[in-house]
Coordinates of C-alpha atoms in Angstrom, one line a residue:
M73 CA 62.5 117.6 34.0
H74 CA 65.1 115.7 35.2
D75 CA 66.4 114.0 38.5
M76 CA 69.1 116.8 39.6
R77 CA 70.5 114.9 42.4
G78 CA 74.3 115.5 42.8
K79 CA 73.9 118.9 40.5
V80 CA 75.3 122.1 41.8
C81 CA 73.1 125.0 40.6
I82 CA 74.2 128.7 41.3
I83 CA 71.3 131.2 40.9
T84 CA 72.0 134.9 41.3
G85 CA 69.2 137.4 42.3
A86 CA 67.8 134.3 44.4
N87 CA 66.3 135.9 47.4
A88 CA 62.9 137.0 45.7
G89 CA 60.5 136.4 43.0
I90 CA 61.5 134.5 40.0
G91 CA 64.9 133.6 41.5
K92 CA 63.7 132.4 44.7
H93 CA 61.1 130.1 43.1
T94 CA 63.9 128.8 40.7
V95 CA 65.8 127.8 43.8
I96 CA 62.8 126.0 45.2
G97 CA 62.0 124.2 42.0
L98 CA 65.5 123.0 41.3
G99 CA 65.8 122.1 45.1
R100 CA 62.8 119.8 44.8
L101 CA 64.4 117.9 41.8
G102 CA 67.2 117.2 44.3
A103 CA 69.9 119.8 43.3
R104 CA 72.4 121.2 45.7
V105 CA 71.4 124.8 45.0
V106 CA 73.4 127.9 45.8
M107 CA 71.4 131.2 46.4
V108 CA 73.1 134.4 45.6
A109 CA 71.7 137.3 47.3
R110 CA 72.9 140.9 47.9
D111 CA 71.2 141.8 51.0
P112 CA 72.2 139.4 54.1
V113 CA 69.0 139.8 55.9
K114 CA 66.6 139.3 53.0
G115 CA 68.8 136.4 51.9
A116 CA 68.6 134.8 55.2
A117 CA 64.9 135.2 55.3
A118 CA 64.6 134.0 52.1
H119 CA 67.0 130.9 52.7
R120 CA 64.8 129.7 55.8
E121 CA 61.7 130.2 53.6
V122 CA 63.4 128.0 50.9
L123 CA 64.8 125.3 53.0
S124 CA 61.2 125.0 54.6
A125 CA 59.6 124.6 50.9
V126 CA 62.4 122.2 49.8
G127 CA 62.9 120.1 52.9
G128 CA 66.6 118.8 53.9
D129 CA 69.5 121.2 53.9
A130 CA 70.7 121.2 50.4
V131 CA 70.4 124.8 49.9
D132 CA 73.3 127.0 50.4
L133 CA 73.4 130.8 50.7
V134 CA 76.1 133.1 49.5
R135 CA 76.1 136.8 49.6
G136 CA 77.0 138.4 46.5
D137 CA 76.7 141.8 45.2
L138 CA 76.8 142.2 41.1
A139 CA 77.0 146.1 41.0
T140 CA 80.7 146.4 40.3
L141 CA 83.4 144.7 38.7
G142 CA 85.1 144.3 42.1
S143 CA 82.0 142.7 43.9
T144 CA 81.2 140.4 41.0
N145 CA 84.9 139.2 41.0
A146 CA 84.6 138.6 44.9
L147 CA 81.6 136.8 44.5
A148 CA 83.2 134.5 41.8
A149 CA 86.3 133.9 44.2
E150 CA 83.8 132.8 47.0
L151 CA 82.1 130.4 44.6
L152 CA 85.4 129.1 43.3
A153 CA 86.5 128.4 46.5
R154 CA 83.6 126.4 47.6
Y155 CA 82.5 124.5 44.7
P156 CA 85.0 122.4 42.2
V157 CA 82.2 121.4 39.9
I158 CA 79.2 123.8 38.9
D159 CA 76.6 122.0 36.9
V160 CA 74.2 125.1 36.2
L161 CA 74.8 128.8 36.5
I162 CA 71.7 130.9 36.2
N163 CA 72.2 134.5 35.7
N164 CA 68.9 135.8 37.0
A165 CA 69.9 138.9 39.1
G166 CA 68.7 142.2 37.3
V167 CA 68.0 145.7 38.1
W168 CA 65.6 148.4 36.5
I169 CA 66.2 152.0 37.6
T170 CA 64.5 154.9 36.5
K171 CA 67.3 157.6 37.2
R172 CA 70.6 157.2 35.7
R173 CA 73.1 156.4 37.8
E174 CA 76.8 155.0 37.7
N175 CA 78.5 152.4 39.8
A176 CA 81.9 152.5 41.2
D177 CA 83.5 151.8 38.0
G178 CA 81.9 154.8 36.4
Y179 CA 79.7 152.6 34.3
E180 CA 75.9 153.0 33.9
A181 CA 74.2 150.8 36.5
T182 CA 71.9 149.0 34.4
L183 CA 74.5 147.9 31.8
A184 CA 76.9 147.0 34.7
T185 CA 74.3 144.8 36.7
N186 CA 72.5 143.4 33.7
H187 CA 75.1 142.8 31.1
L188 CA 78.4 143.2 32.5
A189 CA 78.1 141.2 35.6
P190 CA 76.8 138.1 34.1
Y191 CA 79.3 138.5 31.4
L192 CA 82.1 138.6 34.0
L193 CA 80.8 136.1 36.3
T194 CA 80.4 133.3 33.8
A195 CA 83.9 134.2 32.5
R196 CA 85.1 133.6 36.0
L197 CA 83.2 130.2 36.5
L198 CA 83.5 128.5 33.0
G199 CA 86.4 126.5 34.2
R200 CA 84.1 124.9 36.8
L201 CA 81.2 124.6 34.3
R202 CA 83.4 122.7 32.0
A203 CA 84.5 120.3 34.8
A204 CA 80.6 119.3 34.9
E205 CA 79.5 116.1 33.0
Q206 CA 77.1 118.6 31.0
G207 CA 77.4 122.3 32.4
R208 CA 74.6 125.0 31.5
V209 CA 74.5 128.6 31.4
V210 CA 71.0 130.3 31.6
T211 CA 70.7 133.8 31.4
V212 CA 67.3 135.4 32.3
T213 CA 66.5 138.0 29.7
S214 CA 63.0 139.5 28.6
E215 CA 60.6 140.2 25.8
L216 CA 61.6 143.9 26.4
H217 CA 64.6 142.8 24.3
R218 CA 62.4 143.7 21.3
R219 CA 62.7 147.3 22.3
G220 CA 66.4 147.1 22.6
V221 CA 69.4 148.7 21.0
V222 CA 73.1 148.5 21.1
D223 CA 74.5 152.1 20.7
F224 CA 78.1 151.6 21.0
D225 CA 78.8 155.1 20.7
D226 CA 76.6 155.7 24.0
L227 CA 76.8 152.3 25.9
H228 CA 76.6 154.3 29.2
T229 CA 73.8 156.6 28.1
T230 CA 75.8 160.0 28.6
R231 CA 74.4 161.6 25.3
R232 CA 70.8 160.1 25.0
R233 CA 68.1 161.0 27.4
Y234 CA 68.0 158.3 30.0
R235 CA 64.9 156.2 30.0
G236 CA 64.8 153.4 32.5
V237 CA 62.8 151.0 30.4
Q238 CA 64.8 151.6 27.4
A239 CA 68.4 151.1 29.4
Y240 CA 66.5 147.7 30.6
A241 CA 65.5 146.8 27.2
D242 CA 69.0 147.3 25.9
S243 CA 70.5 145.0 28.5
K244 CA 68.0 142.4 27.7
L245 CA 69.0 142.4 24.1
M246 CA 72.6 142.3 25.2
N247 CA 71.8 139.1 27.2
I248 CA 70.6 137.4 24.2
M249 CA 73.6 138.6 22.2
F250 CA 76.1 137.3 24.8
T251 CA 74.3 133.9 25.1
R252 CA 74.8 133.4 21.2
A253 CA 78.5 134.5 21.3
L254 CA 79.1 132.3 24.2
A255 CA 77.3 129.2 22.6
R256 CA 79.6 129.7 19.6
R257 CA 82.7 129.3 21.8
L258 CA 81.2 126.7 23.8
A259 CA 80.3 124.4 20.6
G260 CA 81.7 120.7 21.0
T261 CA 82.7 121.5 24.8
G262 CA 79.6 119.9 26.4
V263 CA 78.5 123.2 28.0
T264 CA 75.4 125.1 26.7
A265 CA 74.4 128.4 26.9
N266 CA 70.7 129.6 26.4
A267 CA 68.7 132.6 27.4
V268 CA 65.2 132.5 29.0
H269 CA 61.9 134.8 29.0
P270 CA 60.3 134.0 31.9
G271 CA 56.8 135.6 30.8
K272 CA 54.8 138.6 32.0
V273 CA 55.6 138.6 35.7
H274 CA 54.8 141.3 38.1
T275 CA 58.3 141.2 40.0
E276 CA 60.1 143.4 42.7
I277 CA 61.7 145.1 39.9
T278 CA 58.6 146.7 38.6
R279 CA 57.1 147.1 41.9
K280 CA 60.0 149.2 43.0
A281 CA 60.2 151.2 40.0
Q282 CA 60.1 155.1 40.5
G283 CA 59.0 157.7 38.1
V284 CA 56.6 157.2 35.2
S285 CA 57.4 153.3 34.8
G286 CA 56.7 152.6 38.6
F287 CA 53.5 154.7 38.4
L288 CA 52.0 152.9 35.3
A289 CA 53.2 149.4 37.0
R290 CA 51.3 150.3 40.0
T291 CA 48.1 151.7 38.4
F292 CA 47.8 149.2 35.7
T293 CA 48.7 145.9 37.6
P294 CA 45.3 145.6 39.6
V295 CA 43.6 145.7 36.1
V296 CA 46.0 143.3 34.0
G297 CA 47.1 141.3 37.4
P298 CA 44.4 138.3 36.4
F299 CA 46.6 137.8 33.3
L300 CA 50.0 137.9 34.7
L301 CA 52.2 134.9 35.7
T302 CA 53.3 134.6 39.2
A303 CA 56.7 134.5 40.1
E304 CA 56.3 130.5 40.5
Q305 CA 55.0 130.1 37.1
G306 CA 57.8 132.8 35.7
A307 CA 60.5 130.5 37.2
A308 CA 59.2 127.5 35.1
T309 CA 61.3 128.3 32.1
S310 CA 64.6 128.6 33.9
I311 CA 64.0 125.3 35.7
H312 CA 63.2 123.8 32.3
V313 CA 66.4 124.9 30.4
A314 CA 68.4 123.9 33.6
S315 CA 66.9 120.6 34.0
S316 CA 65.5 118.9 30.9
A317 CA 67.3 117.0 28.4
E318 CA 66.6 119.8 25.8
G319 CA 68.4 122.3 28.0
G320 CA 71.7 120.0 27.4
E321 CA 71.1 119.4 23.9
V322 CA 70.5 123.0 22.3
S323 CA 72.5 125.9 22.8
G324 CA 72.3 129.6 21.8
K325 CA 68.7 129.7 21.7
Y326 CA 66.0 131.9 23.3
F327 CA 63.4 130.1 25.2
A328 CA 59.8 131.5 26.1
K329 CA 57.1 129.0 27.8
S330 CA 59.7 126.3 28.2
A331 CA 60.2 126.0 24.5
V332 CA 62.6 127.5 21.9
A333 CA 61.1 130.7 20.3
P334 CA 62.3 133.2 17.8
P335 CA 63.9 136.4 19.3
R336 CA 63.8 139.7 17.6
P337 CA 66.0 139.5 14.4
R338 CA 68.2 142.3 15.6
A339 CA 69.1 139.9 18.5
E340 CA 70.6 137.3 16.0
D341 CA 73.0 139.9 14.4
D342 CA 75.9 138.2 15.3
A343 CA 78.3 140.8 14.0
V344 CA 77.2 143.3 16.5
A345 CA 77.3 140.3 19.1
E346 CA 80.9 140.0 18.4
R347 CA 81.7 143.4 18.8
L348 CA 79.6 143.6 22.1
W349 CA 81.6 140.5 23.1
A350 CA 85.0 142.4 22.6
V351 CA 83.8 145.7 24.2
S352 CA 82.4 143.9 27.3
A353 CA 85.8 142.1 27.6
E354 CA 87.6 145.4 27.5
L355 CA 85.0 147.1 30.0
C356 CA 85.6 143.9 32.4
G357 CA 89.4 143.5 32.1
L358 CA 89.4 140.3 30.3
D359 CA 91.0 139.1 27.2
A360 CA 88.3 138.7 24.5
G361 CA 89.9 135.9 22.8
A362 CA 91.1 133.9 26.0
W363 CA 87.8 133.0 27.6
G364 CA 84.9 130.9 26.1
S365 CA 86.9 129.3 23.6

C-alpha cells in the first residue's frame, strides 16, 4: 500500500463496519478521507472515533443519503462544492432488507440504494475523478453475486416473490457489471474502476436483517463466528485497491482477498452489462452515452 498523503478519498456508508475501518485504514496512510454517513448522530460518533484512531484532523464528515435519486444528487452537489479533485470514490454503502419497499422515486429500495445510487453518484463525480492524477472507483460487491440475476422484465421485483437475500444478490451482480461497463468507458483516461468482495464478514447489514435471513444470521453466527472476518479485516481489500499500485494499473476486475479473482461467468456477460447500463441511465435520468465516455 502506498503513501496516500494529498489524496482525497470519499467513502459512502462510512459510519460503521467495513466502511468505518476503510476510513481508518486510508486515514492512517495519510489520505484526506471523507466519511459519508446517513445518520448525523451515528455519523458524528463514528467521526470522533475515527479521528481518535487516525490522529490529526484529516477526516471530514458529510451527511449523505443514497436512498433516492434526489438525495444522491444532493450528496453529489455537496461533494462537488467541497472537493475540486477526488482521487478515490469507494461505493461502500448498501442495504439488505427483508420486506419489499419502494423509495420516493417508486423504485425497489435494494436496487435503488445498492445499484442505482453508486451508478448515479459515480456519474456526478466522474469529472473530479478525471481531474486526479490517477482516479479510482472502488465498488463493494459480494460473493452473493453468484446467486444474482438481472431480470429486465422485473427489476423492481413486482412480479416475483420478494426475497431479501435474492434482491441483495441481484444488486451485487449489478455492481460487478457496472464496474466492467465503466472500466471499458474509462480505458485510457487514467481512471480505474474495480469491484471488491470484502470476505465473509458479519456486518450491521446482517445483524439488522429481519425475517428468516435475520433469524439464520443471529442463530448461526455464534457457531461460525470464529471463521468470519472482522470488519477491520473486511476493509483490507477496499484499502488495497484504493491505495496499491495494482489498483491503479488494472481496471474492470473483481478483487477478493486483495487479489484479482474470477467472478461468476454471468457477471462477465458484457451484453447484459451494456443493457443494464442503458436501463440504469434511464432510471437515473442520465444520458447513457454522455457519461463515462
